[in-house]
Structure formats: structure tokens, C-alpha cells
Amino acid sequence: MSGPRPGPGSGPARPALDLSLLPDGGVRWLDASGPHSDIVISTRMRLARNVSGYAFTGRARDGERLRMLAQVRDALTEVPSLQGSLLLTLESMPAVERQLLHERHLVSKELAGLDPQQPVRSGAAVILGESVGLLVNEEDHLRLQALRSGFCVPEAFEAVQRLDAELGGQVPYAFHREFGFLTACPTNAGTGLRASVLIHLPGLVLTKEIGKVLAGLQQMGLTYRGLYGEGSEVVGNFFQLSNQTTLGRSEEELQDLLVRVVRHVIEREEEARRVLVRDAGYIIEDKLWRAYGTLRYARSLTFDEAMNFLSGVRLAVGLKLVTGLSVYTLNKLLIFAQSAHLSYLEGRALTDTETNLARAKYVRQVLTSEGGGVE
Amino acid sequence: MLCDNCQERDAVVHVTRVVENAVTQLHLCEKCAAAKGVETTLSVPQHPLGEILQAVQQQAASTGEDALSCRFCGATARDFRATGRLGCPHCYDAMEHSLRELLRRLHGSSRHVGKRYDPPAAHLLEKADTVHDLRDRLRRAVDAEQFELAAELRDRIRVLE
């Protein structure tokens, strides 16, 4: 267990966050090794938990949150899932590093304090283990999460459940005989489980089937969000699908529901792609190659442009129009072409214009060195 | 413009998405669009916080329980109505009746059927109830002008000290 990293006041030349210290580099979920990883980028299982004896984070005072964090830290030596993990106290990290963790989907926007209206709070921390993480003092005291590559619900669930059992044996959770695990927002009470997949659905968007599919999954009790969860916009045809309710169904039922519905959505997406190729083959091919060409040669790219063109190239790879370009490379571009990552790469803060230039340069370099060819 | 599919009727549905400015433009007449099951609207993402606030407000209006407050953290039903967030785990007991209704509306059920949980040994639970915590609760009670609760907390601090 590593201790908290030094804060900004601890030395004049504080080194930037060393990403190599993160277990797995924090990006194993990107490696495209999981099932259906051409369509499903990742699976995330999250459990919301609170510790009894404390006010919920939003109402807790600084001292209470710090004591909560201390209590969790004390318990960690007894939690095998988090052996060798890294504790990062977010309040002592500069904004760009907090954003970096957010861009890697390791911390939420709220915990990272990226909203100027709600700056990072004292006691905000993330504890990162091998493919599991623990967010401390987010909306709930504890958010346990497991992230896996591809469509991998049972494995992710097993990992988060193990962490839950180990931690819940050391730290007393707030649990109610009738309402289950108690959370700050009643929308998370009961199991506290949010089971979600990040999925790429360009075929359904292109064929305009997406409206029907989304309406259908809402009827089944699932909901959708953008790339970064609650409140984020759908960009580049990436959707996060998750269970809408957390109470009244068991963890297993919620998992089964997600698996069943996502399997159906994957089939619909594959069917939509077949329809596109059959009915509009030359139009699709032309547009996807234009997307590839733009990424390959553009000198400036906004984030939304990059995501949308990457969506096109991802579809082109799925349709086998572009060969020699791995899904892993595409996943990597999705994450590393974001602004905090580009700043990190360049070793300095970038203006918006510089970020767009750096993004185009990075994408060009990766596509040049990691391939993609004409069939 | 003629329909890309039948090349006969005028195209009225223009399918453009996936990659802005760069991906497919499929122009279809009404008939061919309908045959392909093309819809022209994308449903709007939901905003869970907005929904829950709406539900909470309807709830409060129907039960008239605004004055309820939690003896542990001092949060009131009015606070909950304003933020959609409860103050602490004890709020679930303080506002049990109206919460049960709300949970039923949000989840379709108010009964947890998932994993049961037994907290670890009692001494860990007691650890939290220290003078520090009582002081925090006292400050919150004073802030919220809940003087009866504040007096009770002050007495408990005196006993412990």
C-alpha cells in the first residue's frame, strides 16, 4: 500500500503524476482482449456504499470526511483485493492530473472536482488496485468499481463483489432491513449496483434504428448516457448502457438483465451494419475512408471531431474495410487524444488551439506507426 | 433530390450521422424510409436528477411532511426536496414513510431483495460515535437552528468528556 502522494505545497519542483505507478497503468480495460470488444469497449460494475456513523459526503464536514478516509485507509491492510494498490488524495493533486484520471475513466467528474461550481473536496481520494478501484467521498462515501475490457459482465461483477465482501467485513456499511444499502440519493439504494457497458453503435445511429432501440431498452429498465456517464453527451456514437433501478431486484437479476439486453443490442447493431453495406455500400465506404483520411492528415482536430471520425474508422475496421488497424489502437486513441493526456504528453499546459494541434499530431503519429491499410 | 433507394420519388428523409461532416448521407423517400424502419427522431437522454427532484417534490406535496427532520444529521425533508440528496443513513428512518413511497415510484419496489449484509463487530460501529462526530453534528444542528437537538448533543458531549 503506497501512502498518499505529496501535495503541491510539499516541494518547489513537484513531479507530475507518474502514470507508470498506476496498477495496470490504469488502462488494462482498453486492451480489447474481452469478448465483443469491437462493439463493446468496456464493462463497469459499480457498487455504492456508505459507512455507518457518518453524514453522507455532501453534508459531512471536512473533519468527518477526513476521518472517514482514515477509517477506510486503516482497513485496507485487511482487504486482499487492494493489496499493492495506490492511494491518491485528489485534493492535493493539480487539476490536470485529476482530469487525467477522469479521462481514463478511473474517477468520476464529481470526485475529480472538475466542475468549477463544486471544487474538489477534502478527503476526496481514489484507491486503485489491479482492475478494481475504490472512490472515497464521492456522492457516497465509497464507490467500488471494477472495469473490464469488452463485454465481460460476470468477471467484472465477481471482482467488485469480492472487494465488497472484503471491505464490508472491515468497515461497517449503512444497511437497512427493508431498503438495503443506503445511499445519498435514493436512486442508488438497495443493491447500490450500477452495471454498465460502454458500447459503440454507429450502425444503429446511421440507420436511425437507434431511437427504437433506446426506447426499447428504457422499457426493459435500462438507461443510457454519454461517454462519461451521467450528464455527459453522446458523442462519436458511444453510449453507456446501464440498469436504471437498483432496488427490488437482486444483483444477479440486474446483471442478467444487462447481459440479455446488451446481447440483443449487439445483434441489432450487427444487423444494422449488414443493412448499411447492402443498401448503401459505396456511400458508407466513401464516407468512412474520408473519416480515416481526415484523421490521417488533419493538422487540427477538436475533441468532438476526433471522436466522430474515430467512430467512422472503428466502423470501417468492423466492416473490414480498413485492415491492419487494431481495436486496441482505436481504444488508445479514444483515451489518449483527450486534452489532459495531450498536455501530459507535451509536458505543459496547452491552450485550446494547441490542444487541437497536438491531438491531430498524436493521431497522425499513431495511425502512421500502427497501421491501417487499403483492402 | 431523388430517393437513393428507388430513384423514383423525392427524398424526404435524410439520414446523416455517425461522423459529423464525413459519414453517410442517405436520402430516402417516405416509403423507402418506412420500409427500412427509419425514424427521424433520436430520443432525448434522461436527466436522473431532474426526475428524482420532480418525484421528490410531488411526494412532499402529497404527504405534507416538510417539517420532518433527522435527529442524527439535522437534515429536513425540505433539504431533501431541494437537493434530492439525503443527509445521512438515519434519514431513511426519519423519513421512512415518504421514502418508501418515493422508492416505490423510482424503482417499482421499496423492498431490497439482493444481498443481505451483516456489519462487522459492534466495536467498529461504536468507533464512529466519538466526541468529534457529536461536535460535527452539534455544529450542523446549530447551523440549522435545531436548538433542541443541539442541547441534547451538547449533553452527550459533556457525558463523554
PDB file of N, CA, C and O in Angstrom, chain A residues 25-90:
ATOM      1  N   GLY A  25      -1.174   0.521 -15.231  1.00  0.00           N
ATOM      2  CA  GLY A  25      -1.164   1.800 -15.932  1.00  0.00           C
ATOM      3  C   GLY A  25      -2.561   2.406 -15.935  1.00  0.00           C
ATOM      4  O   GLY A  25      -2.801   3.445 -16.526  1.00  0.00           O
ATOM      5  N   GLY A  26      -3.490   1.730 -15.265  1.00  0.00           N
ATOM      6  CA  GLY A  26      -4.865   2.219 -15.211  1.00  0.00           C
ATOM      7  C   GLY A  26      -5.618   2.034 -16.512  1.00  0.00           C
ATOM      8  O   GLY A  26      -6.711   2.551 -16.663  1.00  0.00           O
ATOM      9  N   VAL A  27      -5.046   1.336 -17.459  1.00  0.00           N
ATOM     10  CA  VAL A  27      -5.694   1.242 -18.773  1.00  0.00           C
ATOM     11  C   VAL A  27      -5.798  -0.194 -19.310  1.00  0.00           C
ATOM     12  O   VAL A  27      -5.976  -0.385 -20.497  1.00  0.00           O
ATOM     13  N   ARG A  28      -5.759  -1.164 -18.426  1.00  0.00           N
ATOM     14  CA  ARG A  28      -5.853  -2.533 -18.946  1.00  0.00           C
ATOM     15  C   ARG A  28      -7.197  -2.768 -19.648  1.00  0.00           C
ATOM     16  O   ARG A  28      -7.292  -3.544 -20.593  1.00  0.00           O
ATOM     17  N   TRP A  29      -8.216  -2.069 -19.170  1.00  0.00           N
ATOM     18  CA  TRP A  29      -9.552  -2.240 -19.753  1.00  0.00           C
ATOM     19  C   TRP A  29      -9.610  -1.803 -21.218  1.00  0.00           C
ATOM     20  O   TRP A  29     -10.573  -2.075 -21.918  1.00  0.00           O
ATOM     21  N   LEU A  30      -8.545  -1.126 -21.680  1.00  0.00           N
ATOM     22  CA  LEU A  30      -8.510  -0.668 -23.066  1.00  0.00           C
ATOM     23  C   LEU A  30      -7.985  -1.718 -24.037  1.00  0.00           C
ATOM     24  O   LEU A  30      -8.023  -1.512 -25.237  1.00  0.00           O
ATOM     25  N   ASP A  31      -7.462  -2.817 -23.508  1.00  0.00           N
ATOM     26  CA  ASP A  31      -6.627  -3.661 -24.368  1.00  0.00           C
ATOM     27  C   ASP A  31      -7.400  -4.499 -25.395  1.00  0.00           C
ATOM     28  O   ASP A  31      -6.809  -5.263 -26.156  1.00  0.00           O
ATOM     29  N   ALA A  32      -8.715  -4.358 -25.404  1.00  0.00           N
ATOM     30  CA  ALA A  32      -9.555  -5.014 -26.418  1.00  0.00           C
ATOM     31  C   ALA A  32      -9.431  -6.537 -26.378  1.00  0.00           C
ATOM     32  O   ALA A  32      -9.636  -7.214 -27.372  1.00  0.00           O
ATOM     33  N   SER A  33      -9.127  -7.076 -25.195  1.00  0.00           N
ATOM     34  CA  SER A  33      -8.972  -8.527 -25.085  1.00  0.00           C
ATOM     35  C   SER A  33     -10.295  -9.213 -24.750  1.00  0.00           C
ATOM     36  O   SER A  33     -10.410 -10.426 -24.846  1.00  0.00           O
ATOM     37  N   GLY A  34     -11.296  -8.446 -24.325  1.00  0.00           N
ATOM     38  CA  GLY A  34     -12.559  -9.038 -23.882  1.00  0.00           C
ATOM     39  C   GLY A  34     -13.469  -9.415 -25.034  1.00  0.00           C
ATOM     40  O   GLY A  34     -13.243  -9.011 -26.182  1.00  0.00           O
ATOM     41  N   PRO A  35     -14.524 -10.197 -24.736  1.00  0.00           N
ATOM     42  CA  PRO A  35     -15.471 -10.604 -25.774  1.00  0.00           C
ATOM     43  C   PRO A  35     -16.169  -9.401 -26.415  1.00  0.00           C
ATOM     44  O   PRO A  35     -16.447  -8.416 -25.726  1.00  0.00           O
ATOM     45  N   HIS A  36     -16.438  -9.481 -27.700  1.00  0.00           N
ATOM     46  CA  HIS A  36     -17.154  -8.441 -28.465  1.00  0.00           C
ATOM     47  C   HIS A  36     -16.498  -7.071 -28.363  1.00  0.00           C
ATOM     48  O   HIS A  36     -17.180  -6.051 -28.405  1.00  0.00           O
ATOM     49  N   SER A  37     -15.178  -7.046 -28.216  1.00  0.00           N
ATOM     50  CA  SER A  37     -14.557  -5.745 -27.936  1.00  0.00           C
ATOM     51  C   SER A  37     -14.537  -4.814 -29.146  1.00  0.00           C
ATOM     52  O   SER A  37     -14.175  -3.653 -29.022  1.00  0.00           O
ATOM     53  N   ASP A  38     -14.952  -5.319 -30.328  1.00  0.00           N
ATOM     54  CA  ASP A  38     -15.088  -4.398 -31.457  1.00  0.00           C
ATOM     55  C   ASP A  38     -16.297  -3.481 -31.277  1.00  0.00           C
ATOM     56  O   ASP A  38     -16.292  -2.347 -31.747  1.00  0.00           O
ATOM     57  N   ILE A  39     -17.314  -3.958 -30.556  1.00  0.00           N
ATOM     58  CA  ILE A  39     -18.522  -3.151 -30.349  1.00  0.00           C
ATOM     59  C   ILE A  39     -18.620  -2.644 -28.899  1.00  0.00           C
ATOM     60  O   ILE A  39     -18.958  -1.490 -28.657  1.00  0.00           O
ATOM     61  N   VAL A  40     -18.307  -3.517 -27.940  1.00  0.00           N
ATOM     62  CA  VAL A  40     -18.361  -3.108 -26.531  1.00  0.00           C
ATOM     63  C   VAL A  40     -16.940  -2.765 -26.080  1.00  0.00           C
ATOM     64  O   VAL A  40     -16.070  -3.630 -26.049  1.00  0.00           O
ATOM     65  N   ILE A  41     -16.719  -1.515 -25.755  1.00  0.00           N
ATOM     66  CA  ILE A  41     -15.370  -1.105 -25.357  1.00  0.00           C
ATOM     67  C   ILE A  41     -15.053  -1.647 -23.967  1.00  0.00           C
ATOM     68  O   ILE A  41     -13.993  -2.211 -23.746  1.00  0.00           O
ATOM     69  N   SER A  42     -15.979  -1.456 -23.021  1.00  0.00           N
ATOM     70  CA  SER A  42     -15.682  -1.893 -21.660  1.00  0.00           C
ATOM     71  C   SER A  42     -16.951  -2.188 -20.874  1.00  0.00           C
ATOM     72  O   SER A  42     -18.038  -1.757 -21.225  1.00  0.00           O
ATOM     73  N   THR A  43     -16.763  -2.940 -19.790  1.00  0.00           N
ATOM     74  CA  THR A  43     -17.830  -3.252 -18.852  1.00  0.00           C
ATOM     75  C   THR A  43     -17.418  -2.707 -17.494  1.00  0.00           C
ATOM     76  O   THR A  43     -16.270  -2.888 -17.083  1.00  0.00           O
ATOM     77  N   ARG A  44     -18.343  -2.035 -16.826  1.00  0.00           N
ATOM     78  CA  ARG A  44     -18.033  -1.498 -15.498  1.00  0.00           C
ATOM     79  C   ARG A  44     -19.120  -1.938 -14.507  1.00  0.00           C
ATOM     80  O   ARG A  44     -20.301  -1.871 -14.806  1.00  0.00           O
ATOM     81  N   MET A  45     -18.648  -2.398 -13.350  1.00  0.00           N
ATOM     82  CA  MET A  45     -19.589  -2.711 -12.276  1.00  0.00           C
ATOM     83  C   MET A  45     -19.282  -1.770 -11.125  1.00  0.00           C
ATOM     84  O   MET A  45     -18.132  -1.665 -10.684  1.00  0.00           O
ATOM     85  N   ARG A  46     -20.298  -1.112 -10.648  1.00  0.00           N
ATOM     86  CA  ARG A  46     -20.074  -0.163  -9.561  1.00  0.00           C
ATOM     87  C   ARG A  46     -21.044  -0.442  -8.417  1.00  0.00           C
ATOM     88  O   ARG A  46     -22.220  -0.722  -8.653  1.00  0.00           O
ATOM     89  N   LEU A  47     -20.539  -0.407  -7.200  1.00  0.00           N
ATOM     90  CA  LEU A  47     -21.388  -0.556  -6.018  1.00  0.00           C
ATOM     91  C   LEU A  47     -21.281   0.713  -5.175  1.00  0.00           C
ATOM     92  O   LEU A  47     -20.172   1.155  -4.868  1.00  0.00           O
ATOM     93  N   ALA A  48     -22.426   1.291  -4.823  1.00  0.00           N
ATOM     94  CA  ALA A  48     -22.432   2.481  -3.962  1.00  0.00           C
ATOM     95  C   ALA A  48     -22.598   2.012  -2.516  1.00  0.00           C
ATOM     96  O   ALA A  48     -23.507   1.240  -2.210  1.00  0.00           O
ATOM     97  N   ARG A  49     -21.689   2.455  -1.649  1.00  0.00           N
ATOM     98  CA  ARG A  49     -21.746   2.063  -0.240  1.00  0.00           C
ATOM     99  C   ARG A  49     -21.480   3.277   0.644  1.00  0.00           C
ATOM    100  O   ARG A  49     -20.710   4.170   0.268  1.00  0.00           O
ATOM    101  N   ASN A  50     -22.091   3.271   1.838  1.00  0.00           N
ATOM    102  CA  ASN A  50     -21.797   4.318   2.818  1.00  0.00           C
ATOM    103  C   ASN A  50     -21.442   3.675   4.142  1.00  0.00           C
ATOM    104  O   ASN A  50     -21.859   2.553   4.427  1.00  0.00           O
ATOM    105  N   VAL A  51     -20.680   4.411   4.914  1.00  0.00           N
ATOM    106  CA  VAL A  51     -20.197   3.884   6.188  1.00  0.00           C
ATOM    107  C   VAL A  51     -21.124   4.394   7.293  1.00  0.00           C
ATOM    108  O   VAL A  51     -21.437   5.593   7.333  1.00  0.00           O
ATOM    109  N   SER A  52     -21.579   3.493   8.185  1.00  0.00           N
ATOM    110  CA  SER A  52     -22.491   3.996   9.205  1.00  0.00           C
ATOM    111  C   SER A  52     -21.757   4.869  10.212  1.00  0.00           C
ATOM    112  O   SER A  52     -20.553   4.757  10.413  1.00  0.00           O
ATOM    113  N   GLY A  53     -22.520   5.764  10.803  1.00  0.00           N
ATOM    114  CA  GLY A  53     -21.951   6.658  11.816  1.00  0.00           C
ATOM    115  C   GLY A  53     -21.514   8.001  11.263  1.00  0.00           C
ATOM    116  O   GLY A  53     -21.062   8.865  12.016  1.00  0.00           O
ATOM    117  N   TYR A  54     -21.606   8.194   9.961  1.00  0.00           N
ATOM    118  CA  TYR A  54     -21.199   9.467   9.360  1.00  0.00           C
ATOM    119  C   TYR A  54     -22.334  10.045   8.524  1.00  0.00           C
ATOM    120  O   TYR A  54     -23.118   9.292   7.942  1.00  0.00           O
ATOM    121  N   ALA A  55     -22.369  11.383   8.450  1.00  0.00           N
ATOM    122  CA  ALA A  55     -23.285  12.009   7.492  1.00  0.00           C
ATOM    123  C   ALA A  55     -22.800  11.665   6.089  1.00  0.00           C
ATOM    124  O   ALA A  55     -21.605  11.406   5.883  1.00  0.00           O
ATOM    125  N   PHE A  56     -23.706  11.638   5.119  1.00  0.00           N
ATOM    126  CA  PHE A  56     -23.284  11.405   3.735  1.00  0.00           C
ATOM    127  C   PHE A  56     -22.331  12.527   3.308  1.00  0.00           C
ATOM    128  O   PHE A  56     -22.349  13.630   3.856  1.00  0.00           O
ATOM    129  N   THR A  57     -21.522  12.232   2.290  1.00  0.00           N
ATOM    130  CA  THR A  57     -20.439  13.150   1.908  1.00  0.00           C
ATOM    131  C   THR A  57     -20.908  14.597   1.710  1.00  0.00           C
ATOM    132  O   THR A  57     -20.262  15.529   2.178  1.00  0.00           O
ATOM    133  N   GLY A  58     -22.036  14.772   1.039  1.00  0.00           N
ATOM    134  CA  GLY A  58     -22.500  16.128   0.738  1.00  0.00           C
ATOM    135  C   GLY A  58     -22.781  16.947   1.977  1.00  0.00           C
ATOM    136  O   GLY A  58     -22.701  18.172   1.957  1.00  0.00           O
ATOM    137  N   ARG A  59     -23.112  16.293   3.083  1.00  0.00           N
ATOM    138  CA  ARG A  59     -23.474  17.007   4.293  1.00  0.00           C
ATOM    139  C   ARG A  59     -22.371  16.924   5.350  1.00  0.00           C
ATOM    140  O   ARG A  59     -22.431  17.584   6.389  1.00  0.00           O
ATOM    141  N   ALA A  60     -21.375  16.095   5.094  1.00  0.00           N
ATOM    142  CA  ALA A  60     -20.304  15.903   6.086  1.00  0.00           C
ATOM    143  C   ALA A  60     -19.362  17.111   6.092  1.00  0.00           C
ATOM    144  O   ALA A  60     -19.165  17.759   5.069  1.00  0.00           O
ATOM    145  N   ARG A  61     -18.813  17.383   7.245  1.00  0.00           N
ATOM    146  CA  ARG A  61     -17.816  18.460   7.340  1.00  0.00           C
ATOM    147  C   ARG A  61     -16.446  17.897   6.958  1.00  0.00           C
ATOM    148  O   ARG A  61     -16.248  16.690   6.913  1.00  0.00           O
ATOM    149  N   ASP A  62     -15.490  18.816   6.732  1.00  0.00           N
ATOM    150  CA  ASP A  62     -14.144  18.396   6.321  1.00  0.00           C
ATOM    151  C   ASP A  62     -13.580  17.323   7.254  1.00  0.00           C
ATOM    152  O   ASP A  62     -13.065  16.299   6.813  1.00  0.00           O
ATOM    153  N   GLY A  63     -13.705  17.601   8.579  1.00  0.00           N
ATOM    154  CA  GLY A  63     -13.130  16.676   9.560  1.00  0.00           C
ATOM    155  C   GLY A  63     -13.738  15.293   9.453  1.00  0.00           C
ATOM    156  O   GLY A  63     -13.034  14.278   9.541  1.00  0.00           O
ATOM    157  N   GLU A  64     -15.043  15.237   9.251  1.00  0.00           N
ATOM    158  CA  GLU A  64     -15.727  13.942   9.154  1.00  0.00           C
ATOM    159  C   GLU A  64     -15.246  13.166   7.933  1.00  0.00           C
ATOM    160  O   GLU A  64     -15.013  11.966   7.984  1.00  0.00           O
ATOM    161  N   ARG A  65     -15.110  13.887   6.812  1.00  0.00           N
ATOM    162  CA  ARG A  65     -14.683  13.204   5.585  1.00  0.00           C
ATOM    163  C   ARG A  65     -13.252  12.678   5.734  1.00  0.00           C
ATOM    164  O   ARG A  65     -12.928  11.588   5.263  1.00  0.00           O
ATOM    165  N   LEU A  66     -12.427  13.476   6.404  1.00  0.00           N
ATOM    166  CA  LEU A  66     -11.036  13.025   6.584  1.00  0.00           C
ATOM    167  C   LEU A  66     -10.982  11.802   7.504  1.00  0.00           C
ATOM    168  O   LEU A  66     -10.209  10.878   7.276  1.00  0.00           O
ATOM    169  N   ARG A  67     -11.831  11.804   8.534  1.00  0.00           N
ATOM    170  CA  ARG A  67     -11.842  10.641   9.430  1.00  0.00           C
ATOM    171  C   ARG A  67     -12.379   9.412   8.708  1.00  0.00           C
ATOM    172  O   ARG A  67     -11.933   8.294   8.932  1.00  0.00           O
ATOM    173  N   MET A  68     -13.366   9.641   7.822  1.00  0.00           N
ATOM    174  CA  MET A  68     -13.911   8.546   7.026  1.00  0.00           C
ATOM    175  C   MET A  68     -12.806   7.928   6.169  1.00  0.00           C
ATOM    176  O   MET A  68     -12.618   6.720   6.132  1.00  0.00           O
ATOM    177  N   LEU A  69     -12.056   8.796   5.508  1.00  0.00           N
ATOM    178  CA  LEU A  69     -10.957   8.332   4.662  1.00  0.00           C
ATOM    179  C   LEU A  69      -9.929   7.568   5.502  1.00  0.00           C
ATOM    180  O   LEU A  69      -9.446   6.506   5.095  1.00  0.00           O
ATOM    181  N   ALA A  70      -9.641   8.107   6.704  1.00  0.00           N
ATOM    182  CA  ALA A  70      -8.660   7.447   7.570  1.00  0.00           C
ATOM    183  C   ALA A  70      -9.155   6.059   7.971  1.00  0.00           C
ATOM    184  O   ALA A  70      -8.380   5.096   8.000  1.00  0.00           O
ATOM    185  N   GLN A  71     -10.445   5.952   8.252  1.00  0.00           N
ATOM    186  CA  GLN A  71     -11.007   4.655   8.659  1.00  0.00           C
ATOM    187  C   GLN A  71     -10.881   3.634   7.520  1.00  0.00           C
ATOM    188  O   GLN A  71     -10.533   2.476   7.743  1.00  0.00           O
ATOM    189  N   VAL A  72     -11.136   4.089   6.305  1.00  0.00           N
ATOM    190  CA  VAL A  72     -11.012   3.189   5.149  1.00  0.00           C
ATOM    191  C   VAL A  72      -9.547   2.804   4.944  1.00  0.00           C
ATOM    192  O   VAL A  72      -9.207   1.643   4.732  1.00  0.00           O
ATOM    193  N   ARG A  73      -8.667   3.796   5.070  1.00  0.00           N
ATOM    194  CA  ARG A  73      -7.241   3.524   4.850  1.00  0.00           C
ATOM    195  C   ARG A  73      -6.730   2.506   5.874  1.00  0.00           C
ATOM    196  O   ARG A  73      -5.984   1.604   5.536  1.00  0.00           O
ATOM    197  N   ASP A  74      -7.203   2.659   7.120  1.00  0.00           N
ATOM    198  CA  ASP A  74      -6.780   1.707   8.168  1.00  0.00           C
ATOM    199  C   ASP A  74      -7.225   0.291   7.832  1.00  0.00           C
ATOM    200  O   ASP A  74      -6.553  -0.679   8.180  1.00  0.00           O
ATOM    201  N   ALA A  75      -8.390   0.185   7.188  1.00  0.00           N
ATOM    202  CA  ALA A  75      -8.947  -1.140   6.905  1.00  0.00           C
ATOM    203  C   ALA A  75      -8.254  -1.823   5.729  1.00  0.00           C
ATOM    204  O   ALA A  75      -8.361  -3.034   5.547  1.00  0.00           O
ATOM    205  N   LEU A  76      -7.523  -1.040   4.926  1.00  0.00           N
ATOM    206  CA  LEU A  76      -7.026  -1.581   3.654  1.00  0.00           C
ATOM    207  C   LEU A  76      -6.051  -2.738   3.796  1.00  0.00           C
ATOM    208  O   LEU A  76      -5.986  -3.600   2.920  1.00  0.00           O
ATOM    209  N   THR A  77      -5.303  -2.754   4.888  1.00  0.00           N
ATOM    210  CA  THR A  77      -4.331  -3.844   5.046  1.00  0.00           C
ATOM    211  C   THR A  77      -5.041  -5.191   5.097  1.00  0.00           C
ATOM    212  O   THR A  77      -4.442  -6.225   4.830  1.00  0.00           O
ATOM    213  N   GLU A  78      -6.338  -5.176   5.464  1.00  0.00           N
ATOM    214  CA  GLU A  78      -7.101  -6.424   5.583  1.00  0.00           C
ATOM    215  C   GLU A  78      -7.909  -6.737   4.320  1.00  0.00           C
ATOM    216  O   GLU A  78      -8.753  -7.616   4.334  1.00  0.00           O
ATOM    217  N   VAL A  79      -7.706  -5.952   3.266  1.00  0.00           N
ATOM    218  CA  VAL A  79      -8.503  -6.127   2.055  1.00  0.00           C
ATOM    219  C   VAL A  79      -7.615  -6.674   0.923  1.00  0.00           C
ATOM    220  O   VAL A  79      -6.917  -5.917   0.259  1.00  0.00           O
ATOM    221  N   PRO A  80      -7.628  -8.002   0.717  1.00  0.00           N
ATOM    222  CA  PRO A  80      -6.711  -8.595  -0.273  1.00  0.00           C
ATOM    223  C   PRO A  80      -6.864  -8.004  -1.687  1.00  0.00           C
ATOM    224  O   PRO A  80      -5.879  -7.845  -2.400  1.00  0.00           O
ATOM    225  N   SER A  81      -8.095  -7.663  -2.090  1.00  0.00           N
ATOM    226  CA  SER A  81      -8.293  -7.136  -3.448  1.00  0.00           C
ATOM    227  C   SER A  81      -7.514  -5.847  -3.680  1.00  0.00           C
ATOM    228  O   SER A  81      -7.309  -5.452  -4.823  1.00  0.00           O
ATOM    229  N   LEU A  82      -7.159  -5.175  -2.595  1.00  0.00           N
ATOM    230  CA  LEU A  82      -6.467  -3.895  -2.764  1.00  0.00           C
ATOM    231  C   LEU A  82      -5.021  -3.940  -2.288  1.00  0.00           C
ATOM    232  O   LEU A  82      -4.407  -2.903  -2.025  1.00  0.00           O
ATOM    233  N   GLN A  83      -4.473  -5.154  -2.170  1.00  0.00           N
ATOM    234  CA  GLN A  83      -3.055  -5.249  -1.823  1.00  0.00           C
ATOM    235  C   GLN A  83      -2.226  -4.659  -2.960  1.00  0.00           C
ATOM    236  O   GLN A  83      -2.526  -4.880  -4.132  1.00  0.00           O
ATOM    237  N   GLY A  84      -1.227  -3.893  -2.591  1.00  0.00           N
ATOM    238  CA  GLY A  84      -0.362  -3.299  -3.601  1.00  0.00           C
ATOM    239  C   GLY A  84      -1.044  -2.173  -4.364  1.00  0.00           C
ATOM    240  O   GLY A  84      -0.612  -1.783  -5.439  1.00  0.00           O
ATOM    241  N   SER A  85      -2.130  -1.642  -3.801  1.00  0.00           N
ATOM    242  CA  SER A  85      -2.848  -0.584  -4.510  1.00  0.00           C
ATOM    243  C   SER A  85      -2.227   0.781  -4.224  1.00  0.00           C
ATOM    244  O   SER A  85      -1.305   0.908  -3.421  1.00  0.00           O
ATOM    245  N   LEU A  86      -2.748   1.753  -4.903  1.00  0.00           N
ATOM    246  CA  LEU A  86      -2.207   3.106  -4.811  1.00  0.00           C
ATOM    247  C   LEU A  86      -3.312   4.043  -4.325  1.00  0.00           C
ATOM    248  O   LEU A  86      -4.412   4.030  -4.870  1.00  0.00           O
ATOM    249  N   LEU A  87      -2.998   4.809  -3.289  1.00  0.00           N
ATOM    250  CA  LEU A  87      -3.979   5.776  -2.790  1.00  0.00           C
ATOM    251  C   LEU A  87      -3.616   7.167  -3.290  1.00  0.00           C
ATOM    252  O   LEU A  87      -2.504   7.643  -3.063  1.00  0.00           O
ATOM    253  N   LEU A  88      -4.527   7.788  -3.983  1.00  0.00           N
ATOM    254  CA  LEU A  88      -4.290   9.149  -4.469  1.00  0.00           C
ATOM    255  C   LEU A  88      -5.268  10.089  -3.780  1.00  0.00           C
ATOM    256  O   LEU A  88      -6.484   9.893  -3.868  1.00  0.00           O
ATOM    257  N   THR A  89      -4.742  11.072  -3.067  1.00  0.00           N
ATOM    258  CA  THR A  89      -5.645  12.061  -2.467  1.00  0.00           C
ATOM    259  C   THR A  89      -5.816  13.178  -3.489  1.00  0.00           C
ATOM    260  O   THR A  89      -4.877  13.909  -3.805  1.00  0.00           O
ATOM    261  N   LEU A  90      -7.016  13.283  -3.994  1.00  0.00           N
ATOM    262  CA  LEU A  90      -7.254  14.159  -5.142  1.00  0.00           C
ATOM    263  C   LEU A  90      -7.101  15.630  -4.799  1.00  0.00           C
ATOM    264  O   LEU A  90      -6.679  16.433  -5.623  1.00  0.00           O
TER     265      LEU A  90
END
